[in-house]
mmCIF file of C-alpha atoms (C1' of nucleotides) in Angstrom:
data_model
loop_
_atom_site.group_PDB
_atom_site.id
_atom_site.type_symbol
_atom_site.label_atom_id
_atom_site.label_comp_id
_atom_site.label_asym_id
_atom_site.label_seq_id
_atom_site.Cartn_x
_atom_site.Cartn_y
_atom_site.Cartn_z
ATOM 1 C CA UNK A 113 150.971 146.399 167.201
ATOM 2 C CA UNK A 114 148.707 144.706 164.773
ATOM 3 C CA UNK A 115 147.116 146.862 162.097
ATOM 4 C CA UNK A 116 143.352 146.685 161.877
ATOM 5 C CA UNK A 117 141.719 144.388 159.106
ATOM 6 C CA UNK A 118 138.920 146.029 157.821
ATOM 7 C CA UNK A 119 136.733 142.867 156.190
ATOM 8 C CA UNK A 120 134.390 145.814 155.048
ATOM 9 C CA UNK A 121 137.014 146.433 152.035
ATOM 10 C CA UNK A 122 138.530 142.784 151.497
ATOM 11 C CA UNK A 123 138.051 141.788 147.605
ATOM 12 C CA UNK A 124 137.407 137.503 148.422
ATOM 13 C CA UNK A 125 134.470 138.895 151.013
ATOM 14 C CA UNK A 126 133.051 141.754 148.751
ATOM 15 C CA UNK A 127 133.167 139.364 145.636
ATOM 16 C CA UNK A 128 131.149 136.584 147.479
ATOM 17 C CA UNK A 129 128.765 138.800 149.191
ATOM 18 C CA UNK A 130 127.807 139.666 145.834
ATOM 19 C CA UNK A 131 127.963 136.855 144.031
ATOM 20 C CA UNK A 132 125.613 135.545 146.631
ATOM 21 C CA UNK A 133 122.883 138.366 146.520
ATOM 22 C CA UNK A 134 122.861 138.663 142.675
ATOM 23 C CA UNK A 135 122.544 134.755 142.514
ATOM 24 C CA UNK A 136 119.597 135.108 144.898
ATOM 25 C CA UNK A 137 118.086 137.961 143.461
ATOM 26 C CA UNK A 138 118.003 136.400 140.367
ATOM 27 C CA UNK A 139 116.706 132.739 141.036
ATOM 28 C CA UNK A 140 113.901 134.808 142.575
ATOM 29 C CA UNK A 141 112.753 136.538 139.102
ATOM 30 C CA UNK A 142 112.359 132.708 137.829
ATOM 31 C CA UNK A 143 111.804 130.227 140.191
ATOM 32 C CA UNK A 144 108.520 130.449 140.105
ATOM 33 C CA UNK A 145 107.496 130.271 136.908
ATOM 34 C CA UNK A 146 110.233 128.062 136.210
ATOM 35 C CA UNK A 147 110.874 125.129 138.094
ATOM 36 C CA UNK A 148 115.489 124.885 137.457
ATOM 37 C CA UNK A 149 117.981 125.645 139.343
ATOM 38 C CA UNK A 150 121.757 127.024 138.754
ATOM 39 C CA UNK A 151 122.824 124.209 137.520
ATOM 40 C CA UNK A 152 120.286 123.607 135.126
ATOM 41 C CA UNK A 153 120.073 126.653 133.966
ATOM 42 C CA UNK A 154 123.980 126.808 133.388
ATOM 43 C CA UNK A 155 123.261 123.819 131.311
ATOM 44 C CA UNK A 156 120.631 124.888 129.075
ATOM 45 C CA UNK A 157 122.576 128.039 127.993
ATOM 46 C CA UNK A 158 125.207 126.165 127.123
ATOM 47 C CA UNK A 159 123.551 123.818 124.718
ATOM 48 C CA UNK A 160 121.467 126.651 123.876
ATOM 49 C CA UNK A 161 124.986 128.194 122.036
ATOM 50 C CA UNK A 162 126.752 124.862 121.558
ATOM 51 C CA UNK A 163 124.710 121.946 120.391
ATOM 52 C CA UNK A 164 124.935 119.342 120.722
ATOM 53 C CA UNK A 165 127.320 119.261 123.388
ATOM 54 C CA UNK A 166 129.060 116.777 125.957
ATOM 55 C CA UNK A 167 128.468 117.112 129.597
ATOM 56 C CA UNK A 168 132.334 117.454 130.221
ATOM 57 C CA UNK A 169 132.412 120.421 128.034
ATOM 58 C CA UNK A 170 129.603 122.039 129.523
ATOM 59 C CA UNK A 171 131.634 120.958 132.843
ATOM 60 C CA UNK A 172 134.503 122.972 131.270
ATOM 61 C CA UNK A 173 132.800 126.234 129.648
ATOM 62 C CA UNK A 174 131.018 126.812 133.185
ATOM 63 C CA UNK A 175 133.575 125.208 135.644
ATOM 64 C CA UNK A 176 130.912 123.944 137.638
ATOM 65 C CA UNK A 177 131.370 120.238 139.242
ATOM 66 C CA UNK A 178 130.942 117.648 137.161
ATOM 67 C CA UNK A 179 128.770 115.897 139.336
ATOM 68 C CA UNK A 180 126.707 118.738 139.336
ATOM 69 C CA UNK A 181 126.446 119.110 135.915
ATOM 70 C CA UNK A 182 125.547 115.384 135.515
ATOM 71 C CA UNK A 183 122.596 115.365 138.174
ATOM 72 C CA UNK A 184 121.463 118.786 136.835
ATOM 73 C CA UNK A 185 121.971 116.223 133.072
ATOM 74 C CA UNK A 186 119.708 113.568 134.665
ATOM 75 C CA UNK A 187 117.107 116.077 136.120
ATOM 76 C CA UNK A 188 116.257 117.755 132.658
ATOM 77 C CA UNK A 189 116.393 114.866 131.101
ATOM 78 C CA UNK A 190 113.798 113.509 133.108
ATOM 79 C CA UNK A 191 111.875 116.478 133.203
ATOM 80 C CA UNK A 192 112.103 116.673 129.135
ATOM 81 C CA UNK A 193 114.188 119.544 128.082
ATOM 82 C CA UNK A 194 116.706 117.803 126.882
ATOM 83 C CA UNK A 195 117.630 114.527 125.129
ATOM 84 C CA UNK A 196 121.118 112.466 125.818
ATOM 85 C CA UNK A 197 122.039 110.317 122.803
ATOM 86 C CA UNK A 198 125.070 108.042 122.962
ATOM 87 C CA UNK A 199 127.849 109.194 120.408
ATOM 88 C CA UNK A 200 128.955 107.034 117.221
ATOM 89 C CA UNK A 201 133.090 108.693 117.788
ATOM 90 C CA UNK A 202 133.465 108.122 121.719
ATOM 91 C CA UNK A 203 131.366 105.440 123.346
ATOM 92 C CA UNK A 204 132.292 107.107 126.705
ATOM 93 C CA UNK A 205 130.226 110.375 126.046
ATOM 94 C CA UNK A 206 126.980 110.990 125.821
ATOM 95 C CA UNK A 207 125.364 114.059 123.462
ATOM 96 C CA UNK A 208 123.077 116.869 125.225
ATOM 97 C CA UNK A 209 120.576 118.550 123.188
ATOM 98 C CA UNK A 210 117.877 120.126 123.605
ATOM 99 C CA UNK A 211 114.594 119.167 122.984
ATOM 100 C CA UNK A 212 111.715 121.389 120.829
ATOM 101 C CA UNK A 213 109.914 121.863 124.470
ATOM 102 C CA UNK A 214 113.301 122.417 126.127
ATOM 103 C CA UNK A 215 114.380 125.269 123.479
ATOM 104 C CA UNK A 216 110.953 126.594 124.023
ATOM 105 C CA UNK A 217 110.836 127.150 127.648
ATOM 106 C CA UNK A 218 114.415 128.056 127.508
ATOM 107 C CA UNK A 219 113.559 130.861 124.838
ATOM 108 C CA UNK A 220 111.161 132.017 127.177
ATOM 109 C CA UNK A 221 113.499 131.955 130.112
ATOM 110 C CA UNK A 222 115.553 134.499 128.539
ATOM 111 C CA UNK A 223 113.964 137.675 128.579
ATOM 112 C CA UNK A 224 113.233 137.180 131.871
ATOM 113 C CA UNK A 225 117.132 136.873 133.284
ATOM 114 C CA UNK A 226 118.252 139.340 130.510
ATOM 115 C CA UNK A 227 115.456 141.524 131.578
ATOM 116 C CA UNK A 228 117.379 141.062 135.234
ATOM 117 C CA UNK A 229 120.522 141.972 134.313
ATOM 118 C CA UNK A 230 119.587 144.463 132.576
ATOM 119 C CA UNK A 231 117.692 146.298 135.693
ATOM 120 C CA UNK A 232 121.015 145.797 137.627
ATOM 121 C CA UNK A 233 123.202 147.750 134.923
ATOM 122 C CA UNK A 234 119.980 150.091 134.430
ATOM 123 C CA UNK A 235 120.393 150.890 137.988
ATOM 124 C CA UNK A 236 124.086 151.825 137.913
ATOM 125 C CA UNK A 237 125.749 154.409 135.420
ATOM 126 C CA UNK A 238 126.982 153.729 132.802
ATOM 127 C CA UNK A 239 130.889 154.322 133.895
ATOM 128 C CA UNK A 240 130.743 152.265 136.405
ATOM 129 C CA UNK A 241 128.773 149.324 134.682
ATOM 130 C CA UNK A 242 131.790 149.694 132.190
ATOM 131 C CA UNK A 243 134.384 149.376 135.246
ATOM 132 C CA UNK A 244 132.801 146.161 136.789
ATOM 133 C CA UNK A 245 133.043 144.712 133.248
ATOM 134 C CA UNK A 246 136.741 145.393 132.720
ATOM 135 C CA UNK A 247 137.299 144.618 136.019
ATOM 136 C CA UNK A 248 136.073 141.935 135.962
ATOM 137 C CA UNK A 249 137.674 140.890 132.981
ATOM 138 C CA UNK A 250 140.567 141.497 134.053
ATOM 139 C CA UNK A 251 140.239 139.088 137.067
ATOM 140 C CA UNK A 252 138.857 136.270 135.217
ATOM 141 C CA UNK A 253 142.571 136.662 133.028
ATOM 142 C CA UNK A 254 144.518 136.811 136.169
ATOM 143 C CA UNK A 255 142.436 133.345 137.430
ATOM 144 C CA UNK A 256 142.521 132.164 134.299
ATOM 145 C CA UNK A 257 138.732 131.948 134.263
ATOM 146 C CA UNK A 258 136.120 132.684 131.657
ATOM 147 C CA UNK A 259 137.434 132.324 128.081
ATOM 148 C CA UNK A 260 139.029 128.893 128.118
ATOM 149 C CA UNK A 261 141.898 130.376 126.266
ATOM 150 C CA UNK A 262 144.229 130.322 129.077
ATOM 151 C CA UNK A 263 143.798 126.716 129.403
ATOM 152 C CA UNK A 264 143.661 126.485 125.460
ATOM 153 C CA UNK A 265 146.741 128.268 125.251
ATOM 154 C CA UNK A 266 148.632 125.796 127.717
ATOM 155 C CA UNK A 267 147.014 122.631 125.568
ATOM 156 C CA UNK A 268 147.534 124.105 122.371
ATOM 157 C CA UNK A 269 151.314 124.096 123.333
ATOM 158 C CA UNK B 68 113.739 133.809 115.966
ATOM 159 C CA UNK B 69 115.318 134.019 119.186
ATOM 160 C CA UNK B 70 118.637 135.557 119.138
ATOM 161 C CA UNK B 71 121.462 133.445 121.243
ATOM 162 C CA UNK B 72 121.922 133.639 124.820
ATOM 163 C CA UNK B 73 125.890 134.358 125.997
ATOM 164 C CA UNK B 74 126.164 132.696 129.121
ATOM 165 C CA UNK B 75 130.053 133.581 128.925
ATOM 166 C CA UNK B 76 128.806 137.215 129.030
ATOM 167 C CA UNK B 77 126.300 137.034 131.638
ATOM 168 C CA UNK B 78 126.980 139.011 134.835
ATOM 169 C CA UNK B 79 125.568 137.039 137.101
ATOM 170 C CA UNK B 80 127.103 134.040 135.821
ATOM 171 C CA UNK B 81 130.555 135.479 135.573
ATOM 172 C CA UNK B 82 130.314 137.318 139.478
ATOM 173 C CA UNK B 83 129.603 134.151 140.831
ATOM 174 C CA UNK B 84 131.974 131.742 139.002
ATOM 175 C CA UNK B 85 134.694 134.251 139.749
ATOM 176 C CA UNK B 86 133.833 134.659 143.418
ATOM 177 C CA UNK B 87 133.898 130.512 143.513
ATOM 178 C CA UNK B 88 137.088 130.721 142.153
ATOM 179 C CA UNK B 89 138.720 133.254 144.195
ATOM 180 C CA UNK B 90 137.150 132.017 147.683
ATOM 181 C CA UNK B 91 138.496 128.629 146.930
ATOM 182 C CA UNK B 92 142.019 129.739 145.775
ATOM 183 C CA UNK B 93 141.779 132.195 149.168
ATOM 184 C CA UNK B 94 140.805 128.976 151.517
ATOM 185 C CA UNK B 95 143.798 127.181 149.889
ATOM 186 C CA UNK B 96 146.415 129.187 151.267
ATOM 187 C CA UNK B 97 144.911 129.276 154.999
ATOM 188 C CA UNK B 98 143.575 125.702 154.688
ATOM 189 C CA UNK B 99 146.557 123.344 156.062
ATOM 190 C CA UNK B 100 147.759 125.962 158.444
ATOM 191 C CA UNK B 101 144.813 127.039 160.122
ATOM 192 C CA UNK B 102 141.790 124.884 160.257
ATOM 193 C CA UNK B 103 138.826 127.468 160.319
ATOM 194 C CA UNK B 104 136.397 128.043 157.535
ATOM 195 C CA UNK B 105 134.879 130.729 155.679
ATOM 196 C CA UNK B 106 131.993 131.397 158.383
ATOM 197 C CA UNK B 107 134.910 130.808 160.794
ATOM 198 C CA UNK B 108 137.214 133.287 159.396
ATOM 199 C CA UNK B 109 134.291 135.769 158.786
ATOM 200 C CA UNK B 110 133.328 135.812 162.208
ATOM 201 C CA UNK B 111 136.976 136.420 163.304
ATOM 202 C CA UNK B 112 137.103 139.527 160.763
ATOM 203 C CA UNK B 113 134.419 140.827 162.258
ATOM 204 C CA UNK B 114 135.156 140.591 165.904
ATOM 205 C CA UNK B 115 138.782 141.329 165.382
ATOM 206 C CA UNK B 116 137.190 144.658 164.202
ATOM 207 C CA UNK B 117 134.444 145.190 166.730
ATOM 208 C CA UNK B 118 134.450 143.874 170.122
ATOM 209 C CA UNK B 119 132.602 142.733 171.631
ATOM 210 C CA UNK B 120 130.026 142.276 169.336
ATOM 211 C CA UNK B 121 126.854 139.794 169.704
ATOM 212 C CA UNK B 122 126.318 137.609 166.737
ATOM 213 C CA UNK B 123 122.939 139.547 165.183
ATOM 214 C CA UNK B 124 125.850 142.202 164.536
ATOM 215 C CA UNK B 125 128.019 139.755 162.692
ATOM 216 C CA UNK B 126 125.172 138.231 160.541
ATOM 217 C CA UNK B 127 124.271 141.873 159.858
ATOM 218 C CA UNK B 128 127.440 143.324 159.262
ATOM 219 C CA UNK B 129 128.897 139.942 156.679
ATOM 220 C CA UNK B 130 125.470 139.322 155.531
ATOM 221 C CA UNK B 131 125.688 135.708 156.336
ATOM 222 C CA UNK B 132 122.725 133.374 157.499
ATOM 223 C CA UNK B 133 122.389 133.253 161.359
ATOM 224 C CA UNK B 134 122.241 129.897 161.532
ATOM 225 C CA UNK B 135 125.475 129.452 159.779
ATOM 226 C CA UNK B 136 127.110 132.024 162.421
ATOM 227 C CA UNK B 137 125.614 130.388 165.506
ATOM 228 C CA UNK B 138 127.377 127.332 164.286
ATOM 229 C CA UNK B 139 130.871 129.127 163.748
ATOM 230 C CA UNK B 140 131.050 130.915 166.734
ATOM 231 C CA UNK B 141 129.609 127.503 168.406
ATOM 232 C CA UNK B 142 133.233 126.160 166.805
ATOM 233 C CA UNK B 143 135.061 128.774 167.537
ATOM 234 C CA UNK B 144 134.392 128.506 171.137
ATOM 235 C CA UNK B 145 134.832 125.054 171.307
ATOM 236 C CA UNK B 146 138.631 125.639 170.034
ATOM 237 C CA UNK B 147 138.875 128.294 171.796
ATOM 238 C CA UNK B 148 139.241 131.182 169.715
ATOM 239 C CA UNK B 149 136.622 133.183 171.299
ATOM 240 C CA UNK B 150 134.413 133.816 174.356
ATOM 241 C CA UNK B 151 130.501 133.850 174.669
ATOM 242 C CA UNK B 152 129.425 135.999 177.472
ATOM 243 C CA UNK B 153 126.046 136.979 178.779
ATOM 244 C CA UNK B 154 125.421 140.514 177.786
ATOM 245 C CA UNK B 155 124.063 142.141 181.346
ATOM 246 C CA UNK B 156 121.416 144.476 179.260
ATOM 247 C CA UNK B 157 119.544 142.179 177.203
ATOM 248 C CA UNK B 158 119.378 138.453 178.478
ATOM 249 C CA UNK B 159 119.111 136.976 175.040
ATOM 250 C CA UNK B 160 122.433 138.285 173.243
ATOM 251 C CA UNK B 161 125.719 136.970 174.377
ATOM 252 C CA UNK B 162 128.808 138.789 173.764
ATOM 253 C CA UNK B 163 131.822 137.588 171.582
ATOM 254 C CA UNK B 164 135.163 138.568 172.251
ATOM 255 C CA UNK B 165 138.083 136.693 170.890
ATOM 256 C CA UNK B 166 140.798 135.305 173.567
ATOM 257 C CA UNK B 167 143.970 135.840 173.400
ATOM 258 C CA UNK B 168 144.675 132.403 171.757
ATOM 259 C CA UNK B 169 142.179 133.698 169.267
ATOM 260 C CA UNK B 170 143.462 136.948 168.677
ATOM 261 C CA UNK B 171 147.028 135.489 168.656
ATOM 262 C CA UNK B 172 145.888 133.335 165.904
ATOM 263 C CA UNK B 173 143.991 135.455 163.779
ATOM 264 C CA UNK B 174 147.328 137.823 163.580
ATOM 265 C CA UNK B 175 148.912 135.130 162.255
ATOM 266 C CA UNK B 176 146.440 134.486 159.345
ATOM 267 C CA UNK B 177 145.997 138.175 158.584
ATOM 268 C CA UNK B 178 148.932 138.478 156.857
ATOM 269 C CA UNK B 179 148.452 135.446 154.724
ATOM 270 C CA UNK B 180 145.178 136.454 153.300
ATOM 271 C CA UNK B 181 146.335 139.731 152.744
ATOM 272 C CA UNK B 182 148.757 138.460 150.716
ATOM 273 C CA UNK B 183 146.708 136.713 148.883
ATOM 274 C CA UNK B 184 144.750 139.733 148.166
ATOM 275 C CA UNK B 185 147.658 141.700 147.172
ATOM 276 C CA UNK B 186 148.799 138.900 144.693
ATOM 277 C CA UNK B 187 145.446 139.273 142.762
ATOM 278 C CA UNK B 188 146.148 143.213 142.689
ATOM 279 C CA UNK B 189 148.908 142.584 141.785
ATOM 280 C CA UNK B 190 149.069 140.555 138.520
ATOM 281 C CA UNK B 191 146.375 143.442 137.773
ATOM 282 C CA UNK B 192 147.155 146.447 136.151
ATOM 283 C CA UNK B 193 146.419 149.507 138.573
ATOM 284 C CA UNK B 194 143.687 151.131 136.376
ATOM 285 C CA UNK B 195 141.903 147.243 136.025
ATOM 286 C CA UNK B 196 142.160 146.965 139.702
ATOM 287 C CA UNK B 197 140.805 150.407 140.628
ATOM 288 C CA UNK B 198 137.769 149.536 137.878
ATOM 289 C CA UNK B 199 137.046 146.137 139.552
ATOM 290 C CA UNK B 200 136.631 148.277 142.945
ATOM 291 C CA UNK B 201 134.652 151.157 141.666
ATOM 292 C CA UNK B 202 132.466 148.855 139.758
ATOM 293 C CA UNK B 203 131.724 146.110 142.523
ATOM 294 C CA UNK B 204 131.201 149.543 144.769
ATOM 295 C CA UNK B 205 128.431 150.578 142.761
ATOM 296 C CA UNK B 206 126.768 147.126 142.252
ATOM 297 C CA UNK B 207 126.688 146.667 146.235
ATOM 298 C CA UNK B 208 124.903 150.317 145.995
ATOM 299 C CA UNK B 209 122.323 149.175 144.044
ATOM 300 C CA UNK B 210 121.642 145.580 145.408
ATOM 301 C CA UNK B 211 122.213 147.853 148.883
ATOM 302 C CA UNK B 212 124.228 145.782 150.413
ATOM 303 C CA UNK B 213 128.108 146.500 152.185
ATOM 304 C CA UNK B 214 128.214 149.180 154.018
ATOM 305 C CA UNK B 215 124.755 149.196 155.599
ATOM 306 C CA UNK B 216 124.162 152.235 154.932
ATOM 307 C CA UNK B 217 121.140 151.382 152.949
ATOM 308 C CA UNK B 218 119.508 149.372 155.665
ATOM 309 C CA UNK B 219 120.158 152.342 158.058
ATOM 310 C CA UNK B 220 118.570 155.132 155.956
ATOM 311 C CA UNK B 221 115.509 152.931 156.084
ATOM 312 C CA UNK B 222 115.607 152.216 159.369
ATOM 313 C CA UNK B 223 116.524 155.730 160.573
ATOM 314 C CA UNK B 224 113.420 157.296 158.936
ATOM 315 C "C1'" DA C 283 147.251 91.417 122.020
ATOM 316 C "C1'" DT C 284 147.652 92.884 126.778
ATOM 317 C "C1'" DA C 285 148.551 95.821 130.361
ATOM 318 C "C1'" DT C 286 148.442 100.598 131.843
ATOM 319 C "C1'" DT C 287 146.800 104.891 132.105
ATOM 320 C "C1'" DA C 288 143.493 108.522 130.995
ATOM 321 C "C1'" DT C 289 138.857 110.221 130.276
ATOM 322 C "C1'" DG C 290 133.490 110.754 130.233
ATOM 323 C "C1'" DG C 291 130.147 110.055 133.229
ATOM 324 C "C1'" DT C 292 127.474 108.302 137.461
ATOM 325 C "C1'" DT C 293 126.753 107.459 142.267
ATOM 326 C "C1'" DG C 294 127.462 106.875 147.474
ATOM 327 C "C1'" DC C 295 128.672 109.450 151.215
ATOM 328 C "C1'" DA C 296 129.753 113.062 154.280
ATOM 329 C "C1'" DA C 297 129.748 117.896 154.987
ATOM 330 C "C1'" DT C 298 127.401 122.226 154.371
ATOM 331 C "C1'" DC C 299 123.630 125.367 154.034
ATOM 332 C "C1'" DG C 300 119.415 127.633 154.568
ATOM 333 C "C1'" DA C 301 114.413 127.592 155.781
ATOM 334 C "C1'" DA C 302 111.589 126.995 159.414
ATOM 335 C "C1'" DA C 303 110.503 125.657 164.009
ATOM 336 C "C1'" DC C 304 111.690 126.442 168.626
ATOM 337 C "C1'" DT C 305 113.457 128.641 173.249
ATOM 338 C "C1'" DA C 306 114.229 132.507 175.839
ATOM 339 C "C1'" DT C 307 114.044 137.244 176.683
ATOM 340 C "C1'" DA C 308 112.545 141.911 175.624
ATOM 341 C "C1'" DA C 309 109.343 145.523 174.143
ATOM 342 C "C1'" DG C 310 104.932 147.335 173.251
ATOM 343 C "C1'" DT C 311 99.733 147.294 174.003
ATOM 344 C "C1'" DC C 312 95.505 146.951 176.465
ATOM 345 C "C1'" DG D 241 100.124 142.914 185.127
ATOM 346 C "C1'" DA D 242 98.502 139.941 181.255
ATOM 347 C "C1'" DC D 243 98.835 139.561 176.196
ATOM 348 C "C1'" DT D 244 100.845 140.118 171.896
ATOM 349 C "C1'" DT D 245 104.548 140.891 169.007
ATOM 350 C "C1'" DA D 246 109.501 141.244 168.065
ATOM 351 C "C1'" DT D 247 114.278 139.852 168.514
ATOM 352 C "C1'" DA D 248 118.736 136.907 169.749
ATOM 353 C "C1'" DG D 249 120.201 132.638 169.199
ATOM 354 C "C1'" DT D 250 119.966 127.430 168.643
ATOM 355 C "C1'" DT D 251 118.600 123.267 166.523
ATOM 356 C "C1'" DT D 252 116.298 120.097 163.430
ATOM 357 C "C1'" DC D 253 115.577 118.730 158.851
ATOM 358 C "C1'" DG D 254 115.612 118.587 153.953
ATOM 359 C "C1'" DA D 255 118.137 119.906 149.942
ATOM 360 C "C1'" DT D 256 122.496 120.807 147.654
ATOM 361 C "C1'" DT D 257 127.338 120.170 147.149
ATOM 362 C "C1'" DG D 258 131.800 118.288 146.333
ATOM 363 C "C1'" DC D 259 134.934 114.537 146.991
ATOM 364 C "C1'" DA D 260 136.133 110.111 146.041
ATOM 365 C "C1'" DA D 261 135.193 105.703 144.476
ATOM 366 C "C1'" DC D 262 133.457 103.558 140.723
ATOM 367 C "C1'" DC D 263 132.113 101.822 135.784
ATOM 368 C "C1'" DA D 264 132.734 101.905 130.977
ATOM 369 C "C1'" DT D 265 135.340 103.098 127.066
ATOM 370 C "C1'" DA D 266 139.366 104.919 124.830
ATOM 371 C "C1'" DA D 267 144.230 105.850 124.116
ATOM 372 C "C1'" DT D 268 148.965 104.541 124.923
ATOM 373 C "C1'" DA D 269 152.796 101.566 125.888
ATOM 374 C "C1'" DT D 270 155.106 97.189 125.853
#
DNA sequence: ATATTATGGTTGCAATCGAAACTATAAGTC
DNA sequence: GACTTATAGTTTCGATTGCAACCATAATAT
């Protein structure tokens, strides 16, 4: 006799489910005023902490597909917000940065996904906001996601 | 002067890269055994939990696009995994029921994505794990989504 | 120096997905 | 009963995605 699975309380469903609405939600606050998607947007915060910046480490930091990142590269560059420049130490890679516009429509992006987030933890209290953070935490160490020191820590060795 | 984004920090960003991560880690242990996909599998869940059920109730109940279920279950019955029939009180739904084949099957690939389940738990610690649950609980209460119990109260008034 | 292997990045291709249009049936309105 | 609106489900189409092949450059081995 087969136990019953209950999909209802499976952590891989639950996780994507919501993964998938926040992502939604949030693409709504912005897509309209602001013509990016994930991708881009995954890219501009990147070399918004890190510039300037190769495409392979912004492949890395957000472990998104590279050739994702490198059509999401092409489309801002195209679009202005950011400038590739060749570099002088590896002729291979290319140097993201982002342009005066780009760094102004990305400062103006910000308060508007911050402002996001923050309705989503405004909405919950503040116990639980703290548990989804740990827990989360926790996960990404068990996956060896989020801080690249797992990987660091293997390379390093 | 702006003050720096953390993309590394951002909960929308780190829900759905983990949720990437785990659904593809989960896919890789069913993957060469049983050739059904996420939809696929969903689908399955649900049924295995409800039948019969007509596919509205599926797309309701896993929150997935109804044109992504019509093509699983189209699959699904073309392998053989479950049965479409006419539902005698409304002409327009059709009733899934997995066959025995299907139900066979799906018995077999419980167990291996339970496991997989459990071996995320269990490189956790227990208070980490129990955080992760209560946390993505209250998250799915605000964004009103999982048990649809939210859609219901709205519906029922 | 040359051959081999590895890496950064781009692109072609096939699969996937979701929005919207469409079919068929049901429910509500006049 | 005819008309309008709503719902279940399918299909078409455009956009996005990831894999794999590819190009260029760099690092390593012989």
């Amino acid at each position: 006799m087969p136990g019953i699975f209950d999909l209802q309380n499976f952590l891989p469903f639950r996780l994507s489910r919501l993964a998938h609405e926040v992502s939604q939600r949030m693409a709504s606050t912005y897509s309209e005023k602001f013509d990016i998607d994930i991708p881009q947007w995954r890219v501009l915060a990147t070399l918004s902490a890190k510039e300037p910046c190769t495409a392979q480490s912004v492949v890395s930091s957000t472990r998104t597909h590279k050739s994702t990142i490198s059509r999401a590269v092409s489309s801002l560059t195209e679009t202005g917000w950011i400038e590739r420049a060749p570099s002088d130490e590896d002729g291979r890679e290319r140097l993201l940065r982002l342009t005066t516009e780009g760094r102004r429509k990305f400062n103006e992006l910000v308060p508007v996904v911050l402002a996001f987030e923050h309705s989503l933890y405004a909405a919950m209290d503040q116990e639980s906001m703290q548990n989804l953070a740990s827990g989360i935490s926790a996960l990404e160490n068990v996956l060896e996601v989020g801080t690249n020191s797992a990987k660091s820590k293997k390379v390093v060795l």
